[in-house]
Amino acid sequence: MLSVSPALPALIRLNREWLAQAAELIERLDEERYAAAGPHFRHIVEFYDCFLRGVTSGKIDYDGRSRERRLETSRESALERIATLRADLETVGEPGRPVMVKAEDAEGLGLADPWLASSVGRELQSLSGHTVHHFAIIALTLRPLGVALDPSFGVAPSTLRHGDRLCAR
């Protein structure tokens, strides 16, 4: 049996902070600029949706996204969903418990048993990295459109902590 790590509340807090950062940025964007980055915001939101739905059932399927077009085009829809996700992350419950995660594109790979063992904590860590990755793409999309972003937006916390520079900003 997995024990609850003291790091797990920190992972929940970190993921809630990423979602708050996304909401703050979305609030600053006009509809045109939001639409340019909307597919990445949708993707982030839907990964959290899959995670939270899967925590309840014990089986997380990130390929089972709803792919809601309105999340790509409507700032209001994205902001509402993000507020819900942030609240729902607080109710994850026993974050150290094991879950099963469906392998990406399991059908395409022809896997007879697509379910892999993981834990809620591991999936929270994965969501964090996934979100930062998409933030980096969002930054590359929005900066040329004149959107001012903090230089640390889309940069992994460990990169910032170690003072690494991946590229000139």
PDB file of N, CA and C in Angstrom, residues 78-154:
ATOM      1  N   ALA A  78     -13.703  28.815 -20.587  1.00  0.00           N
ATOM      2  CA  ALA A  78     -12.431  28.363 -20.016  1.00  0.00           C
ATOM      3  C   ALA A  78     -12.290  28.824 -18.570  1.00  0.00           C
ATOM      4  N   LEU A  79     -12.635  30.073 -18.304  1.00  0.00           N
ATOM      5  CA  LEU A  79     -12.515  30.599 -16.939  1.00  0.00           C
ATOM      6  C   LEU A  79     -13.444  29.865 -15.968  1.00  0.00           C
ATOM      7  N   GLU A  80     -14.656  29.573 -16.398  1.00  0.00           N
ATOM      8  CA  GLU A  80     -15.592  28.826 -15.540  1.00  0.00           C
ATOM      9  C   GLU A  80     -15.046  27.436 -15.228  1.00  0.00           C
ATOM     10  N   ARG A  81     -14.550  26.761 -16.264  1.00  0.00           N
ATOM     11  CA  ARG A  81     -14.030  25.398 -16.068  1.00  0.00           C
ATOM     12  C   ARG A  81     -12.807  25.411 -15.167  1.00  0.00           C
ATOM     13  N   ILE A  82     -11.928  26.391 -15.349  1.00  0.00           N
ATOM     14  CA  ILE A  82     -10.724  26.479 -14.519  1.00  0.00           C
ATOM     15  C   ILE A  82     -11.096  26.699 -13.057  1.00  0.00           C
ATOM     16  N   ALA A  83     -12.080  27.541 -12.791  1.00  0.00           N
ATOM     17  CA  ALA A  83     -12.523  27.768 -11.408  1.00  0.00           C
ATOM     18  C   ALA A  83     -13.025  26.464 -10.791  1.00  0.00           C
ATOM     19  N   THR A  84     -13.769  25.699 -11.554  1.00  0.00           N
ATOM     20  CA  THR A  84     -14.274  24.408 -11.069  1.00  0.00           C
ATOM     21  C   THR A  84     -13.128  23.435 -10.809  1.00  0.00           C
ATOM     22  N   LEU A  85     -12.181  23.377 -11.726  1.00  0.00           N
ATOM     23  CA  LEU A  85     -11.038  22.472 -11.560  1.00  0.00           C
ATOM     24  C   LEU A  85     -10.240  22.812 -10.312  1.00  0.00           C
ATOM     25  N   ARG A  86     -10.002  24.098 -10.099  1.00  0.00           N
ATOM     26  CA  ARG A  86      -9.235  24.512  -8.922  1.00  0.00           C
ATOM     27  C   ARG A  86      -9.936  24.063  -7.643  1.00  0.00           C
ATOM     28  N   ALA A  87     -11.240  24.208  -7.594  1.00  0.00           N
ATOM     29  CA  ALA A  87     -11.991  23.771  -6.414  1.00  0.00           C
ATOM     30  C   ALA A  87     -11.953  22.246  -6.286  1.00  0.00           C
ATOM     31  N   ASP A  88     -12.138  21.554  -7.395  1.00  0.00           N
ATOM     32  CA  ASP A  88     -12.170  20.091  -7.364  1.00  0.00           C
ATOM     33  C   ASP A  88     -10.821  19.490  -6.962  1.00  0.00           C
ATOM     34  N   LEU A  89      -9.731  20.148  -7.287  1.00  0.00           N
ATOM     35  CA  LEU A  89      -8.423  19.633  -6.876  1.00  0.00           C
ATOM     36  C   LEU A  89      -8.295  19.577  -5.360  1.00  0.00           C
ATOM     37  N   GLU A  90      -8.996  20.445  -4.673  1.00  0.00           N
ATOM     38  CA  GLU A  90      -8.963  20.436  -3.203  1.00  0.00           C
ATOM     39  C   GLU A  90      -9.652  19.212  -2.617  1.00  0.00           C
ATOM     40  N   THR A  91     -10.473  18.541  -3.418  1.00  0.00           N
ATOM     41  CA  THR A  91     -11.257  17.413  -2.914  1.00  0.00           C
ATOM     42  C   THR A  91     -10.755  16.061  -3.419  1.00  0.00           C
ATOM     43  N   VAL A  92      -9.515  16.025  -3.873  1.00  0.00           N
ATOM     44  CA  VAL A  92      -8.963  14.791  -4.434  1.00  0.00           C
ATOM     45  C   VAL A  92      -9.027  13.648  -3.432  1.00  0.00           C
ATOM     46  N   GLY A  93      -8.998  13.954  -2.165  1.00  0.00           N
ATOM     47  CA  GLY A  93      -9.099  12.904  -1.152  1.00  0.00           C
ATOM     48  C   GLY A  93      -7.748  12.310  -0.839  1.00  0.00           C
ATOM     49  N   GLU A  94      -7.645  11.011  -0.890  1.00  0.00           N
ATOM     50  CA  GLU A  94      -6.414  10.297  -0.543  1.00  0.00           C
ATOM     51  C   GLU A  94      -5.447  10.351  -1.717  1.00  0.00           C
ATOM     52  N   PRO A  95      -4.622  11.396  -1.776  1.00  0.00           N
ATOM     53  CA  PRO A  95      -3.785  11.560  -2.963  1.00  0.00           C
ATOM     54  C   PRO A  95      -2.700  10.506  -3.127  1.00  0.00           C
ATOM     55  N   GLY A  96      -2.395   9.734  -2.111  1.00  0.00           N
ATOM     56  CA  GLY A  96      -1.365   8.713  -2.243  1.00  0.00           C
ATOM     57  C   GLY A  96      -1.872   7.394  -2.786  1.00  0.00           C
ATOM     58  N   ARG A  97      -3.146   7.294  -3.009  1.00  0.00           N
ATOM     59  CA  ARG A  97      -3.681   5.999  -3.436  1.00  0.00           C
ATOM     60  C   ARG A  97      -3.325   5.684  -4.885  1.00  0.00           C
ATOM     61  N   PRO A  98      -3.219   4.409  -5.194  1.00  0.00           N
ATOM     62  CA  PRO A  98      -2.881   4.004  -6.552  1.00  0.00           C
ATOM     63  C   PRO A  98      -4.059   4.225  -7.502  1.00  0.00           C
ATOM     64  N   VAL A  99      -3.735   4.496  -8.756  1.00  0.00           N
ATOM     65  CA  VAL A  99      -4.718   4.593  -9.829  1.00  0.00           C
ATOM     66  C   VAL A  99      -4.136   3.884 -11.046  1.00  0.00           C
ATOM     67  N   MET A 100      -4.984   3.576 -11.975  1.00  0.00           N
ATOM     68  CA  MET A 100      -4.545   3.010 -13.248  1.00  0.00           C
ATOM     69  C   MET A 100      -4.676   4.103 -14.304  1.00  0.00           C
ATOM     70  N   VAL A 101      -3.691   4.174 -15.199  1.00  0.00           N
ATOM     71  CA  VAL A 101      -3.694   5.171 -16.256  1.00  0.00           C
ATOM     72  C   VAL A 101      -3.628   4.453 -17.590  1.00  0.00           C
ATOM     73  N   LYS A 102      -4.537   4.829 -18.480  1.00  0.00           N
ATOM     74  CA  LYS A 102      -4.557   4.199 -19.802  1.00  0.00           C
ATOM     75  C   LYS A 102      -3.400   4.737 -20.632  1.00  0.00           C
ATOM     76  N   ALA A 103      -2.653   3.850 -21.252  1.00  0.00           N
ATOM     77  CA  ALA A 103      -1.537   4.243 -22.107  1.00  0.00           C
ATOM     78  C   ALA A 103      -2.052   5.110 -23.252  1.00  0.00           C
ATOM     79  N   GLU A 104      -1.282   6.125 -23.594  1.00  0.00           N
ATOM     80  CA  GLU A 104      -1.658   7.024 -24.682  1.00  0.00           C
ATOM     81  C   GLU A 104      -1.792   6.239 -25.982  1.00  0.00           C
ATOM     82  N   ASP A 105      -2.890   6.474 -26.693  1.00  0.00           N
ATOM     83  CA  ASP A 105      -3.181   5.825 -27.970  1.00  0.00           C
ATOM     84  C   ASP A 105      -3.021   4.310 -27.887  1.00  0.00           C
ATOM     85  N   ALA A 106      -3.570   3.728 -26.809  1.00  0.00           N
ATOM     86  CA  ALA A 106      -3.457   2.285 -26.587  1.00  0.00           C
ATOM     87  C   ALA A 106      -4.030   1.486 -27.752  1.00  0.00           C
ATOM     88  N   GLU A 107      -5.142   1.966 -28.319  1.00  0.00           N
ATOM     89  CA  GLU A 107      -5.754   1.250 -29.439  1.00  0.00           C
ATOM     90  C   GLU A 107      -4.805   1.245 -30.637  1.00  0.00           C
ATOM     91  N   GLY A 108      -4.204   2.408 -30.925  1.00  0.00           N
ATOM     92  CA  GLY A 108      -3.275   2.517 -32.048  1.00  0.00           C
ATOM     93  C   GLY A 108      -2.052   1.629 -31.887  1.00  0.00           C
ATOM     94  N   LEU A 109      -1.657   1.430 -30.636  1.00  0.00           N
ATOM     95  CA  LEU A 109      -0.505   0.575 -30.362  1.00  0.00           C
ATOM     96  C   LEU A 109      -0.879  -0.908 -30.305  1.00  0.00           C
ATOM     97  N   GLY A 110      -2.179  -1.188 -30.296  1.00  0.00           N
ATOM     98  CA  GLY A 110      -2.640  -2.563 -30.245  1.00  0.00           C
ATOM     99  C   GLY A 110      -2.388  -3.241 -28.913  1.00  0.00           C
ATOM    100  N   LEU A 111      -2.409  -2.479 -27.833  1.00  0.00           N
ATOM    101  CA  LEU A 111      -2.156  -3.051 -26.509  1.00  0.00           C
ATOM    102  C   LEU A 111      -3.361  -3.846 -26.021  1.00  0.00           C
ATOM    103  N   ALA A 112      -3.145  -5.075 -25.638  1.00  0.00           N
ATOM    104  CA  ALA A 112      -4.223  -5.901 -25.110  1.00  0.00           C
ATOM    105  C   ALA A 112      -4.669  -5.392 -23.740  1.00  0.00           C
ATOM    106  N   ASP A 113      -3.717  -4.991 -22.915  1.00  0.00           N
ATOM    107  CA  ASP A 113      -4.023  -4.417 -21.606  1.00  0.00           C
ATOM    108  C   ASP A 113      -3.367  -3.043 -21.538  1.00  0.00           C
ATOM    109  N   PRO A 114      -4.147  -1.987 -21.781  1.00  0.00           N
ATOM    110  CA  PRO A 114      -3.574  -0.641 -21.868  1.00  0.00           C
ATOM    111  C   PRO A 114      -3.381   0.058 -20.528  1.00  0.00           C
ATOM    112  N   TRP A 115      -3.742  -0.588 -19.411  1.00  0.00           N
ATOM    113  CA  TRP A 115      -3.746   0.098 -18.112  1.00  0.00           C
ATOM    114  C   TRP A 115      -2.414  -0.062 -17.389  1.00  0.00           C
ATOM    115  N   LEU A 116      -1.846   1.075 -16.987  1.00  0.00           N
ATOM    116  CA  LEU A 116      -0.560   1.118 -16.300  1.00  0.00           C
ATOM    117  C   LEU A 116      -0.750   1.600 -14.870  1.00  0.00           C
ATOM    118  N   ALA A 117       0.006   1.056 -13.943  1.00  0.00           N
ATOM    119  CA  ALA A 117      -0.087   1.454 -12.542  1.00  0.00           C
ATOM    120  C   ALA A 117       0.559   2.822 -12.338  1.00  0.00           C
ATOM    121  N   SER A 118      -0.092   3.635 -11.537  1.00  0.00           N
ATOM    122  CA  SER A 118       0.433   4.945 -11.182  1.00  0.00           C
ATOM    123  C   SER A 118      -0.129   5.297  -9.808  1.00  0.00           C
ATOM    124  N   SER A 119       0.038   6.554  -9.434  1.00  0.00           N
ATOM    125  CA  SER A 119      -0.560   7.041  -8.186  1.00  0.00           C
ATOM    126  C   SER A 119      -1.092   8.446  -8.445  1.00  0.00           C
ATOM    127  N   VAL A 120      -1.969   8.883  -7.584  1.00  0.00           N
ATOM    128  CA  VAL A 120      -2.518  10.225  -7.718  1.00  0.00           C
ATOM    129  C   VAL A 120      -1.385  11.249  -7.668  1.00  0.00           C
ATOM    130  N   GLY A 121      -0.418  11.047  -6.776  1.00  0.00           N
ATOM    131  CA  GLY A 121       0.710  11.970  -6.674  1.00  0.00           C
ATOM    132  C   GLY A 121       1.531  12.020  -7.949  1.00  0.00           C
ATOM    133  N   ARG A 122       1.792  10.866  -8.540  1.00  0.00           N
ATOM    134  CA  ARG A 122       2.558  10.829  -9.790  1.00  0.00           C
ATOM    135  C   ARG A 122       1.807  11.555 -10.896  1.00  0.00           C
ATOM    136  N   GLU A 123       0.507  11.375 -10.931  1.00  0.00           N
ATOM    137  CA  GLU A 123      -0.295  12.038 -11.964  1.00  0.00           C
ATOM    138  C   GLU A 123      -0.361  13.546 -11.736  1.00  0.00           C
ATOM    139  N   LEU A 124      -0.374  13.985 -10.476  1.00  0.00           N
ATOM    140  CA  LEU A 124      -0.316  15.424 -10.193  1.00  0.00           C
ATOM    141  C   LEU A 124       1.014  16.007 -10.676  1.00  0.00           C
ATOM    142  N   GLN A 125       2.095  15.263 -10.486  1.00  0.00           N
ATOM    143  CA  GLN A 125       3.402  15.714 -10.977  1.00  0.00           C
ATOM    144  C   GLN A 125       3.397  15.786 -12.492  1.00  0.00           C
ATOM    145  N   SER A 126       2.831  14.797 -13.129  1.00  0.00           N
ATOM    146  CA  SER A 126       2.754  14.780 -14.582  1.00  0.00           C
ATOM    147  C   SER A 126       1.907  15.942 -15.105  1.00  0.00           C
ATOM    148  N   LEU A 127       0.784  16.212 -14.452  1.00  0.00           N
ATOM    149  CA  LEU A 127      -0.066  17.336 -14.860  1.00  0.00           C
ATOM    150  C   LEU A 127       0.684  18.660 -14.748  1.00  0.00           C
ATOM    151  N   SER A 128       1.473  18.802 -13.715  1.00  0.00           N
ATOM    152  CA  SER A 128       2.249  20.024 -13.537  1.00  0.00           C
ATOM    153  C   SER A 128       3.209  20.228 -14.709  1.00  0.00           C
ATOM    154  N   GLY A 129       3.980  19.213 -15.040  1.00  0.00           N
ATOM    155  CA  GLY A 129       4.916  19.310 -16.154  1.00  0.00           C
ATOM    156  C   GLY A 129       4.204  19.532 -17.479  1.00  0.00           C
ATOM    157  N   HIS A 130       3.088  18.859 -17.666  1.00  0.00           N
ATOM    158  CA  HIS A 130       2.293  18.999 -18.886  1.00  0.00           C
ATOM    159  C   HIS A 130       1.783  20.431 -19.030  1.00  0.00           C
ATOM    160  N   THR A 131       1.329  21.004 -17.932  1.00  0.00           N
ATOM    161  CA  THR A 131       0.813  22.372 -17.953  1.00  0.00           C
ATOM    162  C   THR A 131       1.919  23.364 -18.288  1.00  0.00           C
ATOM    163  N   VAL A 132       3.070  23.228 -17.654  1.00  0.00           N
ATOM    164  CA  VAL A 132       4.189  24.137 -17.937  1.00  0.00           C
ATOM    165  C   VAL A 132       4.611  24.017 -19.398  1.00  0.00           C
ATOM    166  N   HIS A 133       4.631  22.806 -19.914  1.00  0.00           N
ATOM    167  CA  HIS A 133       4.977  22.583 -21.323  1.00  0.00           C
ATOM    168  C   HIS A 133       4.035  23.377 -22.232  1.00  0.00           C
ATOM    169  N   HIS A 134       2.742  23.294 -21.966  1.00  0.00           N
ATOM    170  CA  HIS A 134       1.779  24.035 -22.788  1.00  0.00           C
ATOM    171  C   HIS A 134       1.842  25.528 -22.532  1.00  0.00           C
ATOM    172  N   PHE A 135       2.197  25.930 -21.324  1.00  0.00           N
ATOM    173  CA  PHE A 135       2.415  27.358 -21.072  1.00  0.00           C
ATOM    174  C   PHE A 135       3.547  27.885 -21.968  1.00  0.00           C
ATOM    175  N   ALA A 136       4.592  27.082 -22.148  1.00  0.00           N
ATOM    176  CA  ALA A 136       5.700  27.508 -23.007  1.00  0.00           C
ATOM    177  C   ALA A 136       5.214  27.718 -24.441  1.00  0.00           C
ATOM    178  N   ILE A 137       4.370  26.829 -24.920  1.00  0.00           N
ATOM    179  CA  ILE A 137       3.822  26.978 -26.274  1.00  0.00           C
ATOM    180  C   ILE A 137       2.897  28.192 -26.339  1.00  0.00           C
ATOM    181  N   ILE A 138       2.104  28.399 -25.299  1.00  0.00           N
ATOM    182  CA  ILE A 138       1.229  29.572 -25.233  1.00  0.00           C
ATOM    183  C   ILE A 138       2.069  30.854 -25.291  1.00  0.00           C
ATOM    184  N   ALA A 139       3.181  30.866 -24.569  1.00  0.00           N
ATOM    185  CA  ALA A 139       4.066  32.039 -24.582  1.00  0.00           C
ATOM    186  C   ALA A 139       4.604  32.282 -25.993  1.00  0.00           C
ATOM    187  N   LEU A 140       5.011  31.228 -26.671  1.00  0.00           N
ATOM    188  CA  LEU A 140       5.523  31.368 -28.039  1.00  0.00           C
ATOM    189  C   LEU A 140       4.435  31.862 -28.994  1.00  0.00           C
ATOM    190  N   THR A 141       3.198  31.549 -28.688  1.00  0.00           N
ATOM    191  CA  THR A 141       2.071  31.987 -29.506  1.00  0.00           C
ATOM    192  C   THR A 141       1.714  33.441 -29.233  1.00  0.00           C
ATOM    193  N   LEU A 142       1.723  33.823 -27.958  1.00  0.00           N
ATOM    194  CA  LEU A 142       1.202  35.145 -27.579  1.00  0.00           C
ATOM    195  C   LEU A 142       2.221  36.278 -27.643  1.00  0.00           C
ATOM    196  N   ARG A 143       3.480  36.004 -27.363  1.00  0.00           N
ATOM    197  CA  ARG A 143       4.472  37.095 -27.381  1.00  0.00           C
ATOM    198  C   ARG A 143       4.529  37.809 -28.736  1.00  0.00           C
ATOM    199  N   PRO A 144       4.532  37.097 -29.862  1.00  0.00           N
ATOM    200  CA  PRO A 144       4.544  37.802 -31.153  1.00  0.00           C
ATOM    201  C   PRO A 144       3.268  38.627 -31.406  1.00  0.00           C
ATOM    202  N   LEU A 145       2.202  38.325 -30.652  1.00  0.00           N
ATOM    203  CA  LEU A 145       0.951  39.075 -30.788  1.00  0.00           C
ATOM    204  C   LEU A 145       0.917  40.273 -29.851  1.00  0.00           C
ATOM    205  N   GLY A 146       2.055  40.550 -29.199  1.00  0.00           N
ATOM    206  CA  GLY A 146       2.162  41.723 -28.351  1.00  0.00           C
ATOM    207  C   GLY A 146       1.692  41.531 -26.924  1.00  0.00           C
ATOM    208  N   VAL A 147       1.498  40.302 -26.505  1.00  0.00           N
ATOM    209  CA  VAL A 147       1.061  40.046 -25.127  1.00  0.00           C
ATOM    210  C   VAL A 147       2.302  39.999 -24.235  1.00  0.00           C
ATOM    211  N   ALA A 148       2.325  40.869 -23.235  1.00  0.00           N
ATOM    212  CA  ALA A 148       3.439  40.901 -22.286  1.00  0.00           C
ATOM    213  C   ALA A 148       3.279  39.762 -21.285  1.00  0.00           C
ATOM    214  N   LEU A 149       4.305  38.961 -21.163  1.00  0.00           N
ATOM    215  CA  LEU A 149       4.298  37.839 -20.222  1.00  0.00           C
ATOM    216  C   LEU A 149       5.544  37.925 -19.356  1.00  0.00           C
ATOM    217  N   ASP A 150       5.405  37.491 -18.139  1.00  0.00           N
ATOM    218  CA  ASP A 150       6.556  37.397 -17.258  1.00  0.00           C
ATOM    219  C   ASP A 150       7.576  36.469 -17.928  1.00  0.00           C
ATOM    220  N   PRO A 151       8.860  36.799 -17.870  1.00  0.00           N
ATOM    221  CA  PRO A 151       9.867  35.928 -18.502  1.00  0.00           C
ATOM    222  C   PRO A 151       9.859  34.498 -17.970  1.00  0.00           C
ATOM    223  N   SER A 152       9.320  34.284 -16.780  1.00  0.00           N
ATOM    224  CA  SER A 152       9.301  32.936 -16.216  1.00  0.00           C
ATOM    225  C   SER A 152       8.081  32.126 -16.656  1.00  0.00           C
ATOM    226  N   PHE A 153       7.148  32.749 -17.371  1.00  0.00           N
ATOM    227  CA  PHE A 153       5.951  32.022 -17.802  1.00  0.00           C
ATOM    228  C   PHE A 153       6.344  30.905 -18.757  1.00  0.00           C
ATOM    229  N   GLY A 154       5.948  29.685 -18.442  1.00  0.00           N
ATOM    230  CA  GLY A 154       6.251  28.540 -19.289  1.00  0.00           C
ATOM    231  C   GLY A 154       7.628  27.950 -19.072  1.00  0.00           C
TER     232      GLY A 154
END
